[in-house]
Coordinates of C-alpha atoms in Angstrom, one line a residue:
M1 CA -10.6 12.4 -5.4
T2 CA -9.5 15.9 -5.9
G3 CA -9.9 18.9 -8.3
T4 CA -12.8 21.6 -8.8
K5 CA -13.7 22.9 -12.0
G6 CA -11.4 25.1 -13.5
A7 CA -8.7 24.4 -10.7
G8 CA -6.9 21.8 -12.2
P9 CA -7.3 17.6 -13.2
A10 CA -9.9 15.7 -11.7
I11 CA -8.0 12.3 -10.1
G12 CA -9.0 9.3 -8.2
I13 CA -7.0 8.0 -5.5
D14 CA -7.4 4.4 -4.3
L15 CA -5.8 4.5 -0.9
G16 CA -5.2 0.8 -0.1
T17 CA -3.9 -0.9 2.9
T18 CA -0.9 -2.5 0.9
Y19 CA -0.9 -0.7 -2.4
S20 CA -2.2 2.4 -3.7
C21 CA -3.4 3.9 -7.3
V22 CA -3.8 7.2 -8.8
A23 CA -5.8 7.8 -12.0
V24 CA -6.5 11.0 -14.1
W25 CA -9.5 11.8 -16.2
R26 CA -8.6 13.5 -19.5
P27 CA -10.7 15.7 -20.9
S28 CA -9.1 15.9 -24.5
H29 CA -9.8 12.1 -24.6
N30 CA -12.5 11.7 -22.7
R31 CA -11.0 8.9 -20.9
V32 CA -9.4 7.7 -17.6
E33 CA -5.4 7.2 -17.3
V34 CA -3.9 5.4 -14.6
I35 CA -0.5 7.2 -13.5
P36 CA 2.5 5.2 -13.1
N37 CA 4.8 6.0 -10.6
D38 CA 8.9 6.9 -11.0
Q39 CA 9.5 3.3 -11.0
G40 CA 7.0 3.1 -14.0
N41 CA 4.5 0.7 -12.0
L42 CA 0.7 1.5 -11.9
T43 CA 0.5 0.6 -8.4
T44 CA 2.7 1.7 -5.5
P45 CA 3.2 -0.1 -2.1
S46 CA 1.6 1.9 0.8
C47 CA 4.6 2.2 2.7
V48 CA 6.9 4.9 4.0
A49 CA 10.0 4.4 5.5
F50 CA 12.6 6.8 7.1
T51 CA 16.2 6.5 6.9
A52 CA 19.3 8.4 9.0
T53 CA 19.5 11.0 5.8
C54 CA 16.3 10.8 3.7
R55 CA 12.1 9.6 3.7
L56 CA 11.6 7.1 1.6
I57 CA 7.9 6.3 0.0
G58 CA 6.7 3.1 -2.1
D59 CA 8.8 0.7 -4.1
A60 CA 12.0 2.2 -2.4
A61 CA 10.2 2.1 1.1
M62 CA 9.7 -1.5 0.2
N63 CA 12.9 -2.3 -0.2
Q64 CA 13.8 -0.5 3.0
A65 CA 11.8 -2.7 5.1
A66 CA 14.1 -5.7 5.1
M67 CA 16.6 -3.7 6.5
N68 CA 14.4 -1.6 8.8
P69 CA 11.3 -4.1 10.0
V70 CA 10.7 -2.2 12.9
N71 CA -8.6 8.5 -1.3
T72 CA -11.0 5.9 -1.6
V73 CA -11.4 4.4 2.0
F74 CA -12.3 1.1 3.1
V75 CA -16.4 0.8 3.3
Y76 CA -16.0 0.0 7.2
F77 CA -14.0 3.2 7.6
N78 CA -15.6 4.8 10.5
D79 CA -15.8 8.1 10.7
S80 CA -12.7 9.5 12.5
Q81 CA -10.6 7.7 9.7
R82 CA -12.5 9.4 6.9
E83 CA -11.8 12.7 8.7
A84 CA -8.2 11.8 9.2
T85 CA -8.2 10.9 5.4
L86 CA -9.4 14.4 4.3
D87 CA -6.6 16.0 6.7
A88 CA -4.1 14.1 4.7
G89 CA -5.3 15.3 1.7
V90 CA -5.3 19.0 2.9
I91 CA -1.7 18.2 4.1
A92 CA -0.6 16.8 0.9
G93 CA -1.8 20.0 -0.9
L94 CA -5.1 18.7 -2.7
N95 CA -8.4 19.8 -2.7
V96 CA -10.6 16.7 -2.0
I97 CA -13.8 17.0 -3.0
R98 CA -15.3 13.8 -2.5
I99 CA -14.5 10.8 -0.3
I100 CA -16.4 7.3 -1.9
N101 CA -16.4 3.9 -0.8
E102 CA -14.0 1.5 -2.7
P103 CA -16.8 -0.8 -4.0
S104 CA -18.8 2.3 -5.2
A105 CA -15.8 3.2 -7.2
A106 CA -15.4 -0.3 -8.7
A107 CA -18.8 -0.1 -9.6
I108 CA -18.5 3.1 -11.4
A109 CA -15.7 1.4 -13.3
Y110 CA -17.7 -1.3 -14.5
G111 CA -21.0 0.3 -15.0
L112 CA -19.4 3.4 -17.5
D113 CA -18.8 1.1 -20.3
R114 CA -22.1 -1.2 -19.8
M115 CA -24.5 1.6 -19.4
S116 CA -27.4 0.8 -21.4
N117 CA -30.0 3.2 -23.1
S118 CA -32.8 0.5 -23.2
G119 CA -33.6 1.4 -19.7
E120 CA -32.9 -2.3 -18.2
A121 CA -31.4 -2.1 -14.6
K122 CA -28.5 -4.5 -13.4
T123 CA -27.9 -5.3 -9.7
V124 CA -24.0 -6.2 -9.3
L125 CA -22.4 -7.7 -6.3
I126 CA -19.1 -5.9 -5.8
F127 CA -16.6 -8.3 -4.0
D128 CA -13.1 -6.3 -3.3
L129 CA -10.6 -8.7 -1.5
G130 CA -7.5 -6.4 -1.2
G131 CA -4.4 -6.4 0.9
G132 CA -6.0 -5.8 4.4
T133 CA -9.8 -5.6 3.9
L134 CA -12.5 -6.9 2.4
D135 CA -15.8 -4.8 1.2
V136 CA -18.9 -6.1 -0.5
S137 CA -21.3 -4.1 -1.8
V138 CA -24.5 -4.8 -3.6
I139 CA -25.2 -1.8 -6.3
S140 CA -28.1 -1.3 -8.6
I141 CA -27.0 0.5 -11.8
D142 CA -29.8 2.1 -14.1
K143 CA -28.3 3.9 -16.9
G144 CA -26.1 6.4 -15.2
N145 CA -27.5 5.9 -11.6
F146 CA -25.6 3.9 -9.4
V147 CA -27.4 3.2 -6.0
V148 CA -25.7 1.1 -3.2
K149 CA -28.5 -0.9 -1.6
A150 CA -26.2 -2.5 1.2
T151 CA -22.4 -3.2 2.2
A152 CA -20.3 -5.8 4.4
G153 CA -17.1 -6.4 5.1
D154 CA -14.1 -6.9 7.4
T155 CA -11.1 -4.3 8.1
H156 CA -8.9 -7.2 9.3
L157 CA -9.5 -9.5 6.5
G158 CA -7.1 -9.6 3.5
G159 CA -4.0 -11.0 1.4
E160 CA -1.9 -10.0 4.3
D161 CA -3.8 -12.4 6.6
L162 CA -3.1 -15.2 3.9
N163 CA 0.5 -14.1 4.1
S164 CA 0.8 -14.6 7.7
R165 CA -0.6 -17.9 7.6
M166 CA 1.9 -19.0 5.3
V167 CA 4.6 -17.1 7.2
E168 CA 3.6 -19.4 10.2
H169 CA 4.2 -22.5 8.3
F170 CA 7.3 -21.9 6.9
V171 CA 8.5 -20.7 10.6
Q172 CA 7.6 -24.0 12.1
D173 CA 9.1 -25.6 9.0
F174 CA 12.5 -23.9 9.9
L175 CA 12.1 -24.9 13.6
R176 CA 11.5 -28.6 12.9
R177 CA 14.2 -28.8 10.3
H178 CA 16.9 -26.5 11.9
K179 CA 15.9 -26.7 15.7
S180 CA 16.2 -22.9 15.2
N181 CA 13.5 -20.3 16.0
I182 CA 13.3 -17.2 13.9
R183 CA 10.5 -15.6 15.6
G184 CA 13.0 -13.0 17.3
N185 CA 14.7 -12.0 14.2
P186 CA 12.7 -9.1 13.0
K187 CA 14.7 -9.0 9.8
A188 CA 14.5 -12.6 8.9
L189 CA 10.9 -12.5 9.4
M190 CA 10.4 -9.7 6.8
R191 CA 12.7 -11.5 4.2
L192 CA 10.3 -14.7 4.8
R193 CA 7.2 -12.2 4.5
T194 CA 8.2 -11.1 1.1
A195 CA 9.4 -14.6 -0.1
C196 CA 5.7 -15.9 0.8
E197 CA 4.1 -13.1 -1.1
R198 CA 5.9 -13.9 -4.3
A199 CA 5.0 -17.6 -3.8
K200 CA 1.0 -16.8 -2.9
R201 CA 1.3 -14.6 -6.3
M202 CA 3.1 -18.0 -7.9
L203 CA 0.2 -20.2 -6.7
T204 CA -2.3 -18.5 -8.7
S205 CA -0.8 -19.8 -11.8
T206 CA 1.0 -22.9 -10.7
A207 CA 0.3 -25.9 -8.5
Q208 CA 3.5 -25.5 -6.5
A209 CA 6.0 -22.7 -5.2
K210 CA 9.4 -22.9 -3.8
I211 CA 11.1 -20.2 -1.7
E212 CA 14.7 -20.0 -1.5
I213 CA 16.4 -17.4 1.2
D214 CA 19.9 -17.3 1.7
S215 CA 21.1 -17.2 5.0
L216 CA 17.8 -16.4 6.5
H217 CA 18.6 -16.9 9.9
D218 CA 21.9 -17.7 11.8
G219 CA 23.7 -18.2 8.8
I220 CA 21.4 -21.0 7.5
D221 CA 20.2 -20.8 3.9
F222 CA 16.4 -21.7 3.7
Y223 CA 14.8 -24.0 0.8
G224 CA 11.1 -24.6 1.1
S225 CA 8.2 -25.2 -1.0
I226 CA 4.3 -25.2 -0.6
T227 CA 1.7 -26.5 -2.9
R228 CA -1.5 -24.9 -3.9
A229 CA -3.9 -27.5 -2.3
R230 CA -2.0 -26.7 1.1
F231 CA -2.3 -23.1 0.8
E232 CA -5.7 -23.3 0.7
E233 CA -6.1 -25.9 3.4
M234 CA -4.6 -23.4 5.7
N235 CA -6.5 -20.4 4.6
M236 CA -10.1 -22.3 4.3
D237 CA -11.6 -20.7 7.4
L238 CA -10.7 -17.1 6.1
F239 CA -12.3 -18.2 2.8
R240 CA -15.2 -19.3 4.2
K241 CA -15.5 -16.1 6.0
C242 CA -15.4 -14.1 2.8
I243 CA -18.5 -16.0 1.7
E244 CA -20.1 -15.1 5.0
H245 CA -19.8 -11.7 4.3
V246 CA -21.2 -11.8 1.1
E247 CA -24.4 -13.9 2.4
K248 CA -24.5 -10.9 4.8
C249 CA -24.6 -8.7 2.6
L250 CA -27.3 -9.9 0.3
S251 CA -29.5 -10.4 3.6
D252 CA -29.1 -6.9 4.4
A253 CA -30.0 -5.9 0.8
K254 CA -32.9 -8.2 0.8
M255 CA -31.8 -10.0 -2.0
E256 CA -31.5 -13.6 -3.3
K257 CA -28.6 -15.0 -5.0
F258 CA -30.7 -15.3 -8.3
Q259 CA -31.2 -11.4 -8.5
I260 CA -27.5 -10.7 -9.2
H261 CA -27.0 -9.9 -12.7
D262 CA -22.8 -9.9 -12.4
V263 CA -20.4 -10.7 -9.6
V264 CA -17.5 -8.3 -10.1
L265 CA -14.1 -9.1 -8.6
V266 CA -11.8 -6.3 -7.3
G267 CA -8.5 -6.4 -5.3
G268 CA -5.5 -8.3 -5.9
S269 CA -6.6 -11.2 -3.6
T270 CA -9.4 -11.8 -5.7
R271 CA -6.7 -13.5 -8.3
I272 CA -6.6 -16.6 -5.8
P273 CA -8.2 -19.5 -7.5
K274 CA -10.1 -21.1 -4.3
V275 CA -11.7 -17.4 -3.7
Q276 CA -13.2 -17.3 -7.3
Q277 CA -14.1 -21.0 -6.7
L278 CA -16.2 -20.7 -4.0
L279 CA -17.7 -17.4 -5.4
H280 CA -18.5 -19.4 -8.5
D281 CA -20.1 -22.3 -6.5
F282 CA -21.5 -19.9 -4.2
F283 CA -24.0 -18.0 -7.1
N284 CA -24.6 -21.4 -8.5
G285 CA -21.9 -21.3 -11.5
K286 CA -22.1 -17.9 -12.5
K287 CA -19.3 -16.7 -14.6
L288 CA -17.7 -14.1 -12.5
C289 CA -16.8 -10.7 -14.1
K290 CA -13.0 -10.2 -14.5
S291 CA -13.1 -7.9 -17.4
I292 CA -11.9 -4.7 -15.3
N293 CA -8.5 -4.7 -13.7
P294 CA -8.9 -5.6 -9.7
D295 CA -5.7 -3.5 -9.2
E296 CA -6.8 -0.2 -10.9
A297 CA -10.4 -0.5 -11.2
V298 CA -11.1 1.7 -7.8
A299 CA -8.8 4.5 -8.9
Y300 CA -10.3 4.2 -12.4
G301 CA -14.1 4.6 -10.8
A302 CA -12.9 7.3 -8.2
A303 CA -11.3 9.5 -11.3
V304 CA -14.5 9.4 -12.9
Q305 CA -16.4 10.5 -10.1
A306 CA -13.8 13.4 -10.0
A307 CA -14.6 14.2 -13.2
T308 CA -18.3 14.1 -12.7
L309 CA -18.0 16.6 -9.9
S310 CA -15.5 18.9 -11.4
G311 CA -17.3 19.3 -14.5
E312 CA -14.7 18.0 -16.9
G313 CA -16.5 15.0 -18.3
D314 CA -18.3 14.4 -21.2
Q315 CA -22.1 14.0 -21.6
K316 CA -22.2 10.4 -20.5
V317 CA -19.7 11.1 -17.1
Q318 CA -21.8 14.3 -16.3
D319 CA -25.1 12.1 -16.3
L320 CA -23.7 9.9 -13.5
L321 CA -25.2 10.1 -10.1
L322 CA -23.6 7.8 -7.2
L323 CA -25.8 7.4 -4.3
D324 CA -24.0 5.4 -1.5
V325 CA -25.0 4.3 1.9
T326 CA -24.2 4.5 5.8
P327 CA -21.6 1.3 6.4
R328 CA -23.1 1.7 10.3
S329 CA -25.9 2.5 12.2
L330 CA -25.7 5.7 13.7
G331 CA -27.4 7.2 17.1
V332 CA -27.0 8.3 20.8
E333 CA -27.3 7.4 24.0
I334 CA -30.4 7.9 25.6
V335 CA -30.1 6.5 29.0
P336 CA -26.9 4.9 30.3
G337 CA -25.6 2.2 28.0
L338 CA -28.7 2.0 25.7
M339 CA -28.1 2.9 21.9
S340 CA -30.6 5.0 20.0
V341 CA -30.6 4.8 16.6
L342 CA -31.5 7.7 14.4
I343 CA -30.1 6.2 10.8
P344 CA -29.8 2.7 10.4
K345 CA -27.3 1.0 8.7
N346 CA -27.2 1.3 4.9
T347 CA -29.5 4.2 4.6
T348 CA -28.8 6.2 1.2
I349 CA -26.6 9.5 1.7
P350 CA -26.8 12.5 2.0
V351 CA -29.1 12.0 4.7
T352 CA -30.7 14.1 7.6
R353 CA -33.2 12.3 10.4
E354 CA -34.4 14.1 13.4
G355 CA -35.5 12.4 16.4
P356 CA -37.1 13.7 19.9
Y357 CA -35.5 13.5 23.2
T358 CA -36.2 14.9 26.9
T359 CA -34.3 14.8 30.1
T360 CA -33.7 11.8 32.5
F361 CA -33.4 13.6 35.6
D362 CA -35.6 16.0 37.4
Y363 CA -34.4 19.6 37.2
Q364 CA -31.7 19.3 34.4
T365 CA -30.1 22.7 32.8
S366 CA -28.0 20.6 30.7
V367 CA -28.2 17.3 28.6
Y368 CA -25.2 15.3 27.3
F369 CA -25.6 12.8 24.3
P370 CA -22.6 10.5 23.6
V371 CA -22.7 9.7 19.7
Y372 CA -22.2 6.2 18.5
E373 CA -21.8 4.4 15.5
G374 CA -22.6 0.7 15.3
E375 CA -24.8 -2.7 15.4
G376 CA -24.8 -3.3 18.8
E377 CA -27.9 -2.8 21.4
W378 CA -25.5 -1.7 24.0
T379 CA -23.1 1.3 23.6
K380 CA -20.4 -0.5 24.9
D381 CA -20.3 -2.5 21.6
N382 CA -20.6 0.3 19.3
N383 CA -17.7 2.9 18.5
L384 CA -18.0 6.2 20.2
L385 CA -17.6 9.0 17.9
G386 CA -17.9 12.1 20.3
Q387 CA -20.3 13.6 22.4
V388 CA -23.2 16.6 21.8
T389 CA -23.8 19.0 25.2
I390 CA -26.8 21.7 25.3
W391 CA -26.6 24.1 27.8
G392 CA -29.4 26.5 29.3
V393 CA -32.3 23.7 29.4
P394 CA -35.0 25.3 32.0
P395 CA -35.2 23.2 35.0
Q396 CA -38.5 20.9 35.3
L397 CA -39.2 17.6 36.0
A398 CA -37.7 14.6 34.3
G399 CA -39.2 13.9 30.8
M400 CA -40.6 17.6 30.5
A401 CA -38.1 19.2 28.3
Q402 CA -38.5 19.1 24.6
L403 CA -35.3 18.3 22.7
R404 CA -34.6 17.4 19.4
I405 CA -31.4 16.2 17.9
T406 CA -30.7 16.4 14.4
Y407 CA -28.4 13.9 12.5
E408 CA -27.0 14.7 9.2
V409 CA -24.4 12.7 7.1
E410 CA -22.8 14.0 4.1
A411 CA -22.0 12.4 0.8
N412 CA -18.4 12.3 2.1
G413 CA -20.0 10.3 5.2
I414 CA -18.9 13.0 7.5
M415 CA -21.4 13.6 10.4
K416 CA -22.5 16.6 12.2
V417 CA -25.3 16.6 15.0
T418 CA -27.4 19.3 16.2
V419 CA -29.3 19.8 19.7
M420 CA -32.0 22.2 19.7
D421 CA -34.6 22.9 23.2
L422 CA -37.9 23.3 21.2
T423 CA -39.2 25.3 24.4
T424 CA -36.8 28.1 24.1
G425 CA -35.0 27.9 20.5
N426 CA -31.9 27.5 22.1
K427 CA -29.7 25.5 19.6
S428 CA -26.5 23.7 20.2
S429 CA -24.4 22.7 17.4
V430 CA -21.1 21.2 18.2
T431 CA -18.5 19.3 15.9
I432 CA -18.1 15.6 17.0
N433 CA -14.6 15.5 18.9
K434 CA -12.9 12.6 16.9
G435 CA -9.5 13.4 18.1
G436 CA -8.4 14.7 14.7
L437 CA -6.4 17.5 13.7
D438 CA -7.6 21.1 14.0
K439 CA -7.0 23.9 11.6
K440 CA -3.8 25.0 13.0
E441 CA -2.4 21.8 13.2
I442 CA -3.4 21.0 9.7
K443 CA -2.1 24.4 8.3
S444 CA 1.4 23.4 10.2
M445 CA 1.6 20.3 8.7
A446 CA 0.7 21.5 5.3
Q447 CA 3.7 23.9 5.6
Y448 CA 5.8 20.8 6.8
A449 CA 4.8 19.0 3.8
K450 CA 5.7 21.6 1.4
K451 CA 9.2 22.0 3.1
C452 CA 9.9 18.4 2.6
K453 CA 8.5 18.6 -0.9
T454 CA 11.5 21.0 -1.4
E455 CA 14.2 19.1 0.2
D456 CA 13.0 15.9 -1.6
R457 CA 13.6 17.7 -4.9
K458 CA 17.0 19.2 -3.8
E459 CA 17.8 15.3 -3.0
I460 CA 16.4 14.4 -6.3
N461 CA 18.4 16.9 -8.3
K462 CA 21.3 15.9 -6.6
I463 CA 20.9 11.9 -7.5
K464 CA 20.2 13.3 -11.3
K465 CA 23.4 14.9 -11.4
E466 CA 25.5 12.2 -10.1
N467 CA 23.5 9.7 -12.5
E468 CA 24.4 12.2 -15.2
Q469 CA 28.4 11.9 -14.5
E470 CA 28.3 8.1 -14.1
I471 CA 26.9 8.3 -17.8
K472 CA 29.6 10.3 -18.5
R473 CA 32.2 8.1 -17.1
M474 CA 30.5 5.0 -19.1
A475 CA 30.6 6.9 -22.4
K476 CA 34.6 7.6 -21.9
M477 CA 34.9 4.0 -20.6
K478 CA 33.3 2.8 -24.0
R479 CA 35.5 5.3 -26.3
I480 CA 38.7 3.3 -23.9
L481 CA 37.4 0.0 -24.9
P482 CA 38.0 -0.2 -28.6
A483 CA 41.8 0.6 -28.1
A484 CA 42.1 -2.0 -25.5
E485 CA 40.8 -4.7 -27.2
K486 CA 44.0 -4.1 -29.9
Y487 CA 46.2 -5.6 -27.2
M488 CA 47.4 -9.2 -27.3
P489 CA 45.1 -11.9 -26.6
E490 CA 46.8 -12.9 -23.1
D491 CA 46.3 -9.1 -22.1
K492 CA 42.6 -9.5 -22.7
K493 CA 42.0 -11.0 -19.6
Q494 CA 44.3 -8.2 -17.5
V495 CA 42.1 -5.6 -19.4
K496 CA 38.9 -7.1 -18.4
K497 CA 40.2 -7.2 -14.7
I498 CA 41.3 -3.6 -14.5
K499 CA 38.2 -2.5 -15.6
K500 CA 36.4 -4.8 -12.6
E501 CA 38.7 -3.0 -10.4
N502 CA 38.1 0.6 -11.7
E503 CA 34.3 0.9 -12.1
E504 CA 34.0 3.5 -9.7
G505 CA 36.4 6.0 -11.9
W506 CA 37.5 4.9 -15.1
L507 CA 41.5 5.0 -16.4
S508 CA 42.5 7.3 -19.3
K509 CA 43.7 5.6 -22.4
E510 CA 47.3 6.4 -21.6
E511 CA 46.6 4.8 -17.9
M512 CA 45.3 2.0 -19.4
E513 CA 48.2 1.1 -21.5
R514 CA 50.7 1.8 -19.0
T515 CA 48.6 -0.2 -16.4
V516 CA 48.3 -3.3 -19.1
K517 CA 51.9 -3.1 -20.0
K518 CA 52.8 -3.2 -15.9
K519 CA 50.7 -6.4 -15.5
R520 CA 52.4 -8.2 -18.4
M521 CA 56.0 -7.4 -16.9
L522 CA 54.7 -8.8 -13.4
P523 CA 55.1 -12.5 -14.2
D524 CA 58.6 -12.5 -15.5
A525 CA 59.6 -10.1 -12.3
A526 CA 58.2 -12.6 -10.1
K527 CA 60.1 -15.4 -12.0
N528 CA 63.3 -13.7 -11.4
K529 CA 62.6 -13.1 -8.2
S530 CA 62.3 -16.6 -7.5
E531 CA 65.2 -17.9 -8.9
D532 CA 67.4 -15.2 -7.3
K533 CA 65.7 -16.7 -4.0
K534 CA 67.0 -20.5 -4.9
Q535 CA 70.4 -19.3 -5.8
A536 CA 70.9 -17.4 -2.6
K537 CA 70.0 -20.6 -0.6
K538 CA 72.3 -22.6 -2.4
I539 CA 75.2 -20.3 -1.7
K540 CA 74.3 -20.1 1.9
E541 CA 74.0 -24.2 2.4
E542 CA 77.5 -24.4 0.6
T543 CA 79.1 -21.9 2.6
E544 CA 78.1 -23.4 5.9
E545 CA 79.1 -26.9 4.8
G546 CA 82.5 -25.7 4.0
G547 CA 82.9 -24.2 7.3
V548 CA 84.1 -20.8 5.8
E549 CA 83.4 -17.6 7.1
L550 CA 80.0 -15.9 6.1
L551 CA 80.3 -13.6 3.3
S552 CA 79.4 -9.9 3.7
K553 CA 76.5 -8.4 2.2
E554 CA 78.2 -6.9 -1.0
E555 CA 80.1 -10.3 -1.7
F556 CA 77.0 -12.4 -1.5
E557 CA 75.0 -10.2 -4.1
R558 CA 77.9 -10.5 -6.4
M559 CA 78.1 -14.4 -5.9
V560 CA 74.1 -14.4 -6.7
Q561 CA 74.6 -12.0 -9.8
K562 CA 77.5 -14.7 -11.1
K563 CA 76.0 -17.6 -10.6

């Protein structure tokens, strides 16, 4: 989300692995508006392509993919990924005021029009299955308060995984039918993946989908089909894994199925009938909530939260309060290999927790604490975020030093760790080294992005100018066509042919008339030429048969004319 009070519009950005979406809060109308891209689409492919001459983004980049195959975040984004998202926003020239999790944003979109004044609280389960990830959250909604109870998910489970199964199915089919393996042909695989994506979407509304790709590999045209039943069969293990994450989320929230009032579907992959059926059955026949657009819900909710934080919204929006949670447990390594948790998973943020620690060896003057996130008891099973070191500890026996670690998590999910020696008062606050960008790098990249934006604008203006010239040529051609229609019926085919041959630069009216006239004369000229050849051949044969001397060139031509 970007924007501060009085500094510009409050927008929400849904950064998806396959598609992204942007929405803006309109203060004059007190509502959210999803912003279309330059193609008029409300979602944009999360894809960038680089050609020899330019940079392509979104739909244009997706179209390029077959030729060159080689600010919400997901709940399970780790701290490094969140920092990278913030850096990207700064480089793009945005003032990022908050990063929120996708299900939390979707819950805001769901709850904004359902906030009850009666004081009745609702508990909803947000099931967000996108192109690359699965996020599940249990959220309590009480008037304007949104409290996340628990989260679960998988950063490697989404619609693309379903596509990959279908691609493999047709690769095997192609190999069986044509005895040729396309795995070594990246372009063919990309074209097949695009076709499989279309087929998957068709299967949401039909029982069977067909695939037709001209010259897929080695000049072979490929035709295939797949039924919805076969698609569900090849992906059943992935569908069941989705339900396992729902069970885990409920368990972490310490809730039962019957305590969930609504199941809200978010993400394009929730349109798959089998996913809906499994959720319907799991919740004992509960009707699923499909009232919000699964592609736009996250951006919608993020825009509302941006309006809340920037002070742009009406009273209903200003009363919103979102309390998110930590998706993973946070802690430090106290003895080699062991994790000491300071902030358990699903703790409401922002939060600050402290813990007492000491030295492990005799006469230590410095203490090093690796910082981790994860659920494993052993640090090797968790994600290393960085390290915190305090120096100047008075040398003494192991276990005598009194140290305190303060672990702070901001509303953005960004973490800060401070170590303090209680004996001396010496304090060491260290920014966790996540391998991110420093301020100089961010500034340099922002300047480069600004330069690229200027160059892109020049390229866009150039394309617009070319389009204007093309429009003028088309208008000129429309003026010429009525005159061309006056020609004889037999000339109309010639007019059509000339028009096709001159698509890039249209002829003037006079040039068109001369060309058509010339085309009309050509058949007679060709006929005369053919008759002359026959006469020449006949004279030559007569001369040879009579045994006379061959004629000179001039005499030969006169005889042909006489004939």
